[in-house]
Coordinates of C-alpha atoms and ligand atoms in Angstrom, one line a residue:
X134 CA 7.3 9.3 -35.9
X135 CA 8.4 6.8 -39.1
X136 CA 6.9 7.5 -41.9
X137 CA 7.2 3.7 -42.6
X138 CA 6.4 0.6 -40.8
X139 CA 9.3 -0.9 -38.5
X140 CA 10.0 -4.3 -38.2
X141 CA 9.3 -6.5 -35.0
X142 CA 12.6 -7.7 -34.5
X143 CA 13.8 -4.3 -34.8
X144 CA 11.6 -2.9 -32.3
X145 CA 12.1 -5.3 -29.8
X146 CA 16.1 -5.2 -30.1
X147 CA 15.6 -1.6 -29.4
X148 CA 13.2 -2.1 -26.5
X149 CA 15.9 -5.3 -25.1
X150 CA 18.6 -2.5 -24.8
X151 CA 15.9 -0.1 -23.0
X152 CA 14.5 -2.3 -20.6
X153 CA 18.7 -3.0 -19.8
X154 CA 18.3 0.2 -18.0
X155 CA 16.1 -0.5 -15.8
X156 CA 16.9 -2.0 -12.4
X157 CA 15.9 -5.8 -11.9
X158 CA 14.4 -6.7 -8.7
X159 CA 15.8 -10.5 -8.8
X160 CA 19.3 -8.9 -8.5
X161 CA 18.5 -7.6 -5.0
X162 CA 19.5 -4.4 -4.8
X163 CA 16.0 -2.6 -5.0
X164 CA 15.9 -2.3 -1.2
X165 CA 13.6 0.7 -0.8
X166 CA 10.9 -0.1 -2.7
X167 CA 7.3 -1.3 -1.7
X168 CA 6.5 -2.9 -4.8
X169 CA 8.2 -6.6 -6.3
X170 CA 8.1 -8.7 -8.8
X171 CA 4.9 -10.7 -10.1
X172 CA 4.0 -14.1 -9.3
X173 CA 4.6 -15.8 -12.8
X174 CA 1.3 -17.5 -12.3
X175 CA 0.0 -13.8 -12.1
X176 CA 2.0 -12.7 -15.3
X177 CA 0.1 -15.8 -17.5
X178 CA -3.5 -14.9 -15.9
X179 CA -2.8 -11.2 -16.4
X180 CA -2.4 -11.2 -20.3
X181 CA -5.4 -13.3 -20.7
X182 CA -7.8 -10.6 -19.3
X183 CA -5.8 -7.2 -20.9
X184 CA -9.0 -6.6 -23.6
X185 CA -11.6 -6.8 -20.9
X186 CA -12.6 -3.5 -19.5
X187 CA -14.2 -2.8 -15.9
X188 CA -15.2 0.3 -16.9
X189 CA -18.7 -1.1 -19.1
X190 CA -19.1 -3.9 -17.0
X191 CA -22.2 -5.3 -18.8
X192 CA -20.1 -6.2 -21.8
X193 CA -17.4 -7.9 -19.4
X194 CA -19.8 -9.8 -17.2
X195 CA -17.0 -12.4 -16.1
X196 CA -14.6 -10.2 -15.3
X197 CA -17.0 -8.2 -13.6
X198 CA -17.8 -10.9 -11.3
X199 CA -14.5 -11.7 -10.5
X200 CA -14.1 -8.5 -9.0
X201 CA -17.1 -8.7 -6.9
X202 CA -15.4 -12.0 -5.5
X203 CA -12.3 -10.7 -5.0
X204 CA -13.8 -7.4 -3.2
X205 CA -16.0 -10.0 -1.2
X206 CA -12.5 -12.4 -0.3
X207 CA -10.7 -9.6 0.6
X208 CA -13.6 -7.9 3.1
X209 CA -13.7 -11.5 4.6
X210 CA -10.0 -11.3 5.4
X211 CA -10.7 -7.7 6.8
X212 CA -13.6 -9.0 8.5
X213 CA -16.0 -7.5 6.7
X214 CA -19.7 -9.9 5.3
X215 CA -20.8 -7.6 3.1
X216 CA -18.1 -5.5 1.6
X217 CA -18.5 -2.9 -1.5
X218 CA -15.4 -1.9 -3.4
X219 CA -13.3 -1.9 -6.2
X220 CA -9.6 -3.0 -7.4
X221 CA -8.2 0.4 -8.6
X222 CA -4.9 1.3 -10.1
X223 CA -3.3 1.4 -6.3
X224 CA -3.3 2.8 -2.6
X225 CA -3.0 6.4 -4.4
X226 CA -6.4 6.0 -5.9
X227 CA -8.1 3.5 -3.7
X228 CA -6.8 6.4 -0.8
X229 CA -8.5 9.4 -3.2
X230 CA -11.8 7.2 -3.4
X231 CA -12.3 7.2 0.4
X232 CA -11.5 10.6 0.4
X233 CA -14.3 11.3 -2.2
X234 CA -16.6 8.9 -0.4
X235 CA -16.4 10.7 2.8
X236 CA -16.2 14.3 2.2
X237 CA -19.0 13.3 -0.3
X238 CA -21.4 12.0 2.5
X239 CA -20.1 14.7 5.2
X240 CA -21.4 17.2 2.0
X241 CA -24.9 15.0 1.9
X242 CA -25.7 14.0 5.3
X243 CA -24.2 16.8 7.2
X244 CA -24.3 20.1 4.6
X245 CA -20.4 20.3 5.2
X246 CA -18.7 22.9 2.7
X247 CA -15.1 23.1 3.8
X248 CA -14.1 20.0 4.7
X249 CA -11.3 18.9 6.8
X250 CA -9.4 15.6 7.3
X251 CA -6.9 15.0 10.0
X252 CA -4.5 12.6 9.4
X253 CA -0.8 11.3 11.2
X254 CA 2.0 13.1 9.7
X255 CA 3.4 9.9 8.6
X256 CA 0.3 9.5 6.1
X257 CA 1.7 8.9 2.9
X258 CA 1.5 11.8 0.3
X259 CA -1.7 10.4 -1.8
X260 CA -3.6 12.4 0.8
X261 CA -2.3 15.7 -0.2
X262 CA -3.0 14.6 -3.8
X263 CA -6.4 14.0 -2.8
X264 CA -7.0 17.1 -0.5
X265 CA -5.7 19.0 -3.1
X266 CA -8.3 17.6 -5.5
X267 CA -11.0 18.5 -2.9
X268 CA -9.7 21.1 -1.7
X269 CA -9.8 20.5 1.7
X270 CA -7.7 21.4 4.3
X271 CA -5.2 19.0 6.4
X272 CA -5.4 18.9 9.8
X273 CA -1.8 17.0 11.1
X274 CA -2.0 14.7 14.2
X275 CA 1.0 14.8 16.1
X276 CA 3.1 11.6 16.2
X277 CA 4.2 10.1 20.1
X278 CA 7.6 9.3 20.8
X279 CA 7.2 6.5 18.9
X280 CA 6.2 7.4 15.5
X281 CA 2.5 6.4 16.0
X282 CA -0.4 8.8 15.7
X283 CA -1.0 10.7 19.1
X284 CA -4.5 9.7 19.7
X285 CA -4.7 13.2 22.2
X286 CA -4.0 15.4 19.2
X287 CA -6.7 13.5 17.1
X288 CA -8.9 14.3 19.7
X289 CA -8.1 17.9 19.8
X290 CA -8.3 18.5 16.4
X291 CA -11.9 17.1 15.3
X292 CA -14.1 19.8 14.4
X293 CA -17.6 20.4 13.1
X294 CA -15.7 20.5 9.7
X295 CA -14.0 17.0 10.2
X296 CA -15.2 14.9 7.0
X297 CA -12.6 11.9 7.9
X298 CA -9.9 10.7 10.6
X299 CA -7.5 8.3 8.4
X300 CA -4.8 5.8 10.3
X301 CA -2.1 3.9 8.9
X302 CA -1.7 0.1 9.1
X303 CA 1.6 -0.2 7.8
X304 CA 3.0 3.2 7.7
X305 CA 5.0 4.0 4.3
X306 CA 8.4 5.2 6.1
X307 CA 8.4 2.5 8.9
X308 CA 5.9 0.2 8.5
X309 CA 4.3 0.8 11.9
X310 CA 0.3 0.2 12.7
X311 CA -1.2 3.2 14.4
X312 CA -3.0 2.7 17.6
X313 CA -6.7 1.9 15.5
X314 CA -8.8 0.8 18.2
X315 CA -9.2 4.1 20.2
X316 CA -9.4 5.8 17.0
X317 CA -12.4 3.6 15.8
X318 CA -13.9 4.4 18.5
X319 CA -13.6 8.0 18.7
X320 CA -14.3 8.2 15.1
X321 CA -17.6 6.3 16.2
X322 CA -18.7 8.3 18.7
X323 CA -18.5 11.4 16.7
X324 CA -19.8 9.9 13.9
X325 CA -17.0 10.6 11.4
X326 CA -15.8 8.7 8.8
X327 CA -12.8 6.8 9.4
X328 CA -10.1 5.9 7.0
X329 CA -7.7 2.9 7.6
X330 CA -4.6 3.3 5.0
X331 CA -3.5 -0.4 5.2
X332 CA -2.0 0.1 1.4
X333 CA 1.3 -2.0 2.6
X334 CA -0.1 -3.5 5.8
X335 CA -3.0 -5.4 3.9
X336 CA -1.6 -8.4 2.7
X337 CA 0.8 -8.8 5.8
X338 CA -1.2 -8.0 9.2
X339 CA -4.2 -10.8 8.5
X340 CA -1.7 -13.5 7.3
X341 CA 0.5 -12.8 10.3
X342 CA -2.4 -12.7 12.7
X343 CA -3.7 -16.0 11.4
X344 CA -0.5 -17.4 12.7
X345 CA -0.1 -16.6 15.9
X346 CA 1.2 -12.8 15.5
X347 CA -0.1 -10.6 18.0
X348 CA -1.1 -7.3 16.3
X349 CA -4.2 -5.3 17.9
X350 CA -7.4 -5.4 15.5
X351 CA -6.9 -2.7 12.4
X352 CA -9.9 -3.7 10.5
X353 CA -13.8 -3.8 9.8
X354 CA -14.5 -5.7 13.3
X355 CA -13.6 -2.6 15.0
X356 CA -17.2 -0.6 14.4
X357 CA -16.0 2.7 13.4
X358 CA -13.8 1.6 10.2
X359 CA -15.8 3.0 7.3
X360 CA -13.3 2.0 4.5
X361 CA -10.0 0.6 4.1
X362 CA -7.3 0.7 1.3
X363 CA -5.3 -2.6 0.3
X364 CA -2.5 -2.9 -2.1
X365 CA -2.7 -5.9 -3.7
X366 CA 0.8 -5.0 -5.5
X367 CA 2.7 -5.2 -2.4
X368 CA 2.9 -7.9 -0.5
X369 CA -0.1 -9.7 -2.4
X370 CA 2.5 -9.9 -5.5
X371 CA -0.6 -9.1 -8.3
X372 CA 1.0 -7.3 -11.1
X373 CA 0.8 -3.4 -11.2
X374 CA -1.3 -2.0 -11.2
X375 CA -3.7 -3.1 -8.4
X376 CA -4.9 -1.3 -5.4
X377 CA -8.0 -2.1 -3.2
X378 CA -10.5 -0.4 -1.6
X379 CA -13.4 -1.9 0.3
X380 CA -15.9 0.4 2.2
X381 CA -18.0 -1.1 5.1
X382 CA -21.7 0.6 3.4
X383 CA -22.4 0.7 -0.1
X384 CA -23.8 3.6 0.0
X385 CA -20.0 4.9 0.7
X386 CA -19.6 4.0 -3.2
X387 CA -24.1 5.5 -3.9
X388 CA -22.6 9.0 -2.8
X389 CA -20.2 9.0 -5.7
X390 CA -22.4 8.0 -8.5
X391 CA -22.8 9.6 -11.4
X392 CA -24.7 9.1 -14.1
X393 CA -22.7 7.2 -17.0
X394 CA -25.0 7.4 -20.2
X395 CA -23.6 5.5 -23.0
X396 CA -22.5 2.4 -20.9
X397 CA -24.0 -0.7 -19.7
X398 CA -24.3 0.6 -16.3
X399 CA -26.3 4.0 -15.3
X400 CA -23.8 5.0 -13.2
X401 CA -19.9 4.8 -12.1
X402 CA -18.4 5.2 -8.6
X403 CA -14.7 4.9 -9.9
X404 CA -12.5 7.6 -10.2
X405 CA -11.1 6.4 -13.6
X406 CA -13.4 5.2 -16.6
X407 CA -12.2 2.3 -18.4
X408 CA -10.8 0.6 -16.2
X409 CA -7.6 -2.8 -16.5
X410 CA -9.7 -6.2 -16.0
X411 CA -6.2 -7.9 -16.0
X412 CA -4.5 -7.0 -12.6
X413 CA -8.1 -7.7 -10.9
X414 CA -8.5 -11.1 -12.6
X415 CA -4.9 -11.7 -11.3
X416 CA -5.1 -10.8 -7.9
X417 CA -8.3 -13.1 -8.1
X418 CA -5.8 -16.4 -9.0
X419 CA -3.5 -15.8 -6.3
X420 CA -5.6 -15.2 -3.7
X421 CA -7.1 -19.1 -4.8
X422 CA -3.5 -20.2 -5.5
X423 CA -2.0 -19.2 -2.3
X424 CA -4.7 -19.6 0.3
X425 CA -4.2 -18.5 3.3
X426 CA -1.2 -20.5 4.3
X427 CA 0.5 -19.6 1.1
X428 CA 0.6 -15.7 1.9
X429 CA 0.8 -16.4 5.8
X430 CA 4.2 -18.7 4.9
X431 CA 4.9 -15.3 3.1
X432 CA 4.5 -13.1 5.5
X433 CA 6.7 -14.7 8.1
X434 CA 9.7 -15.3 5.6
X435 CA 9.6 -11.6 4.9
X436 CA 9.5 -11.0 9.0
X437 CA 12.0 -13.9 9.3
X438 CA 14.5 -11.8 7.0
X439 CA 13.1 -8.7 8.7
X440 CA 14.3 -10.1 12.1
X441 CA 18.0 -11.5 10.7
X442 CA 18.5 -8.0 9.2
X443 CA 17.8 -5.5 12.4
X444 CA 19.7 -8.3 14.5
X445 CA 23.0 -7.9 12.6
X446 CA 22.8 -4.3 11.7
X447 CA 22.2 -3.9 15.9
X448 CA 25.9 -6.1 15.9
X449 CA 27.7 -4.3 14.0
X450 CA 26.8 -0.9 15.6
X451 CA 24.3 0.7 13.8
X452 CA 21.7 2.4 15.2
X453 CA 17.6 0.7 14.7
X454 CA 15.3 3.3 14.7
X455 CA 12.3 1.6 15.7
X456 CA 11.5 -1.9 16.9
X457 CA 9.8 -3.7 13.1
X458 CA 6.3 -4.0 13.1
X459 CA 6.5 -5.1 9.5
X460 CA 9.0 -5.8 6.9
X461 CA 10.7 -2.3 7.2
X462 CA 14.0 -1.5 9.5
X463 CA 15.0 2.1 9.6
X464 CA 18.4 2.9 10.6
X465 CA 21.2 5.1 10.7
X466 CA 24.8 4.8 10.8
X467 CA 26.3 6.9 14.4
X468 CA 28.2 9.2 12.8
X469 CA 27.2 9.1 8.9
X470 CA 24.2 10.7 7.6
X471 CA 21.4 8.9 5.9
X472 CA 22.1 10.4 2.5
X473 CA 25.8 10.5 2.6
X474 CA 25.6 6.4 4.0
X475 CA 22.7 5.8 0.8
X476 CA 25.2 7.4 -1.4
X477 CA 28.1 5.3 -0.7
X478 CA 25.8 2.0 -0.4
X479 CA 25.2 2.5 -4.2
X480 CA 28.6 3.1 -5.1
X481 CA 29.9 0.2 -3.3
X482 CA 28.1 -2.2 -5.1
X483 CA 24.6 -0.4 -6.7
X484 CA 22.7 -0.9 -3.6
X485 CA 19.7 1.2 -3.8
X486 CA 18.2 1.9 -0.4
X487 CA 15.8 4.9 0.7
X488 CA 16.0 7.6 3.0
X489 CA 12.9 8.1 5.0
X490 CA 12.3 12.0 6.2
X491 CA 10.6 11.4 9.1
X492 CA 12.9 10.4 11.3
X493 CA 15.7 10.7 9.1
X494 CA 17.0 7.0 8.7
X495 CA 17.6 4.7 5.9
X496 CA 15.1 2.0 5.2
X497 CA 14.7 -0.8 3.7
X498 CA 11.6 -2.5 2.6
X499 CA 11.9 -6.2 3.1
X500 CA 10.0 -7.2 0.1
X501 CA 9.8 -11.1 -1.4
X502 CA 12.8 -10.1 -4.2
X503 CA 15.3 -9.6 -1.6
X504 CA 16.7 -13.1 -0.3
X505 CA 19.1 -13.8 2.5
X506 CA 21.7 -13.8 0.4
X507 CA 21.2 -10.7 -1.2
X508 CA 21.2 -9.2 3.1
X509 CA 24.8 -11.5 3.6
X510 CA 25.8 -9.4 0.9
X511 CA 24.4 -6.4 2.0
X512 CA 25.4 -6.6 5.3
X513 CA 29.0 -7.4 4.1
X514 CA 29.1 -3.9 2.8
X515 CA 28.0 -1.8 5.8
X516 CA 29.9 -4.0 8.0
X517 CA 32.6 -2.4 5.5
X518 CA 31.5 1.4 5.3
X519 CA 31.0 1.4 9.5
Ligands
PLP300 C1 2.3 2.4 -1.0 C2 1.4 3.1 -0.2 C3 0.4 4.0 -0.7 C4 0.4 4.3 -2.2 O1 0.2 3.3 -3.0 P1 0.5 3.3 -4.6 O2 0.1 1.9 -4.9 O3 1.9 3.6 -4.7 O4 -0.4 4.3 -5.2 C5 -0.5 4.6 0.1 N1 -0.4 4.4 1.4 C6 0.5 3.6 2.0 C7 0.5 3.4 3.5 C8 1.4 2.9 1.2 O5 2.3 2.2 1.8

């Protein structure tokens, strides 16, 4: 460290050259990633609100608020009256809160010790994070033949240890919506808690629905969803970070209270203490500056560009893994593999795709940074390396 202060200028010449380094997402080449760029409008709400801390909410009674109307717009959307929830730091943390919530009750209400949650094998990794954390054991659900939980194998596998069944709406790798419905119900009828990772389907599935997309119902109108996780740094384009969770019962969030002496409030649900008021109060202004139609005009561009994409990769000859659902097409090049095509995509022109592992394929995320022109360009190139 200096022993002396540093000037501003300095600084920030210093940090101009560091922040060079990074990738941009307005040059389009971030084509793997599920997160984008902020809404400006969500930039200039966000620094207004960086001193005000969830964490003692009696001392930030505003922001406070503002999160209890942006838990209660986005349980509406989910179809959910009454919801109970909290804008956390992502899916990673919003997934380790239902987690807690369930094995939590299964501990209370059913004297469960060594819990177990079963879960598709395309669950993304927070899971493990939060098993591990638990320590509780994994059960994997097979996948069918196409890359959607095998509702069978979910059957098969509950046992008097089951604390939680979890489904993806929007699975990480392809974007696809496990089959919900049956597994609402079977989570009902054995009265476990059920988990619905919509981290990246969140802010797409409802806005597409609204206009005439026909997806089957993922959400709290299906009676066995106990809790769901929302990203509102995907698709919603809030600034990171900001992840959702809403539960279905409050006392989801009673079961992991404890007591918080020297705040404003007796006790704390959250994982993390003080907690950023600025990414909630943000995701509150978009969700008012968009509406509905805003994010549903969204959604379908990103599906529009999601359809052009898998159409021309199909005519030049590549190989689509699995119809879209969402903004994500998987492929793979007939005779090139995944990490050898990746490898040449960024030397061509620094295109910086992902591999998914399972199937092996390279996907791209169609996210609101990467325009049509960007995917002429893009396109150009594998039309070149086939
Ligand atoms: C992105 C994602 C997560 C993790 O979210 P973070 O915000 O990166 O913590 C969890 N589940 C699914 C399905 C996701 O797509």
């Amino acid at each position: 460290m200096n022993d002396l202060p540093i000037d501003k200028d300095e600084i920030l010449k210093e940090l101009d050259l560091i922040r060079d380094e990074d990738l941009k997402y307005c040059d389009g080449r971030i084509l793997g990633s599920m997160c984008t760029e902020a809404h400006p409008f969500a930039k200039e709400v966000y620094v207004k609100f960086l001193d005000s801390n969830l964490g003692d909410p009696g001392l930030f009674k505003g922001t406070k608020s503002v999160e209890d109307k942006t838990i209660e717009i986005i349980g509406k959307l989910l179809n959910l009256d009454n919801a109970y929830g909290n804008i956390v730091t992502g899916g990673t943390e919003a997934n380790i809160m239902a987690v807690r919530a369930a094995r939590n009750h299964a501990r209370n209400h059913k004297g469960i010790k060594n819990g177990e949650i079963i879960l598709p094998r395309s669950a993304h990794f927070s899971f493990k994070k939060a098993a591990d954390m638990m320590n509780l054991k994994i059960i994997e659900a097979d996948l069918d033949e196409n890359y959607r939980i095998d509702v069978s194998s979910v059957k098969e596998k509950i046992s008097e240890n089951t604390i939680a069944i979890v489904a993806i709406a929007g699975t990480t790798e392809l974007g696809l919506i496990d089959p919900i419905e049956e597994l609402s119900e079977i989570a009902y009828e054995n009265n476990i808690y059920f988990h619905v990772d919509a981290a990246f389907g969140g802010f797409s599935i409802p806005f597409l629905k609204n206009i005439g997309y026909d997806f089957p119902d993922f959400d709290f109108s299906l009676r066995g969803v106990s809790s769901i996780t929302v990203d509102p740094h995907k698709m919603g384009l809030a600034p990171i970070p900001a992840g959702g969770i809403i539960f279905r019962k409050k006392e989801y969030l009673e079961v992991m209270a404890v007591d918080s002496p020297y705040l404003t409030v007796k006790t704390q649900s959250t994982i993390v203490g003080t907690r950023l008021g600025a990414s909630t109060v943000a995701t509150y202004a978009l969700l008012k500056y968009f509406g509905k139609s805003g994010y549903s005009k969204m959604a379908n561009n990103l599906m529009e560009n999601t359809h052009f994409l898998k159409e021309s990769l199909e005519e030049i000859g590549y190989e689509i893994i699995v119809e879209p659902e969402l903004n994500i097409v998987a492929f793979n090049h007939p005779k090139k593999s995944p990490d050898q095509l990746s490898e040449e995509l960024e030397k061509i022109n620094g295109w910086k795709v992902s591999v998914a592992n399972c199937p092996k394929a390279i996907r791209i995320v169609l996210m609101n940074h990467v325009t049509k022109t960007h995917l002429k360009e893009f396109l150009k190139d594998l039309k070149e390396l086939f």
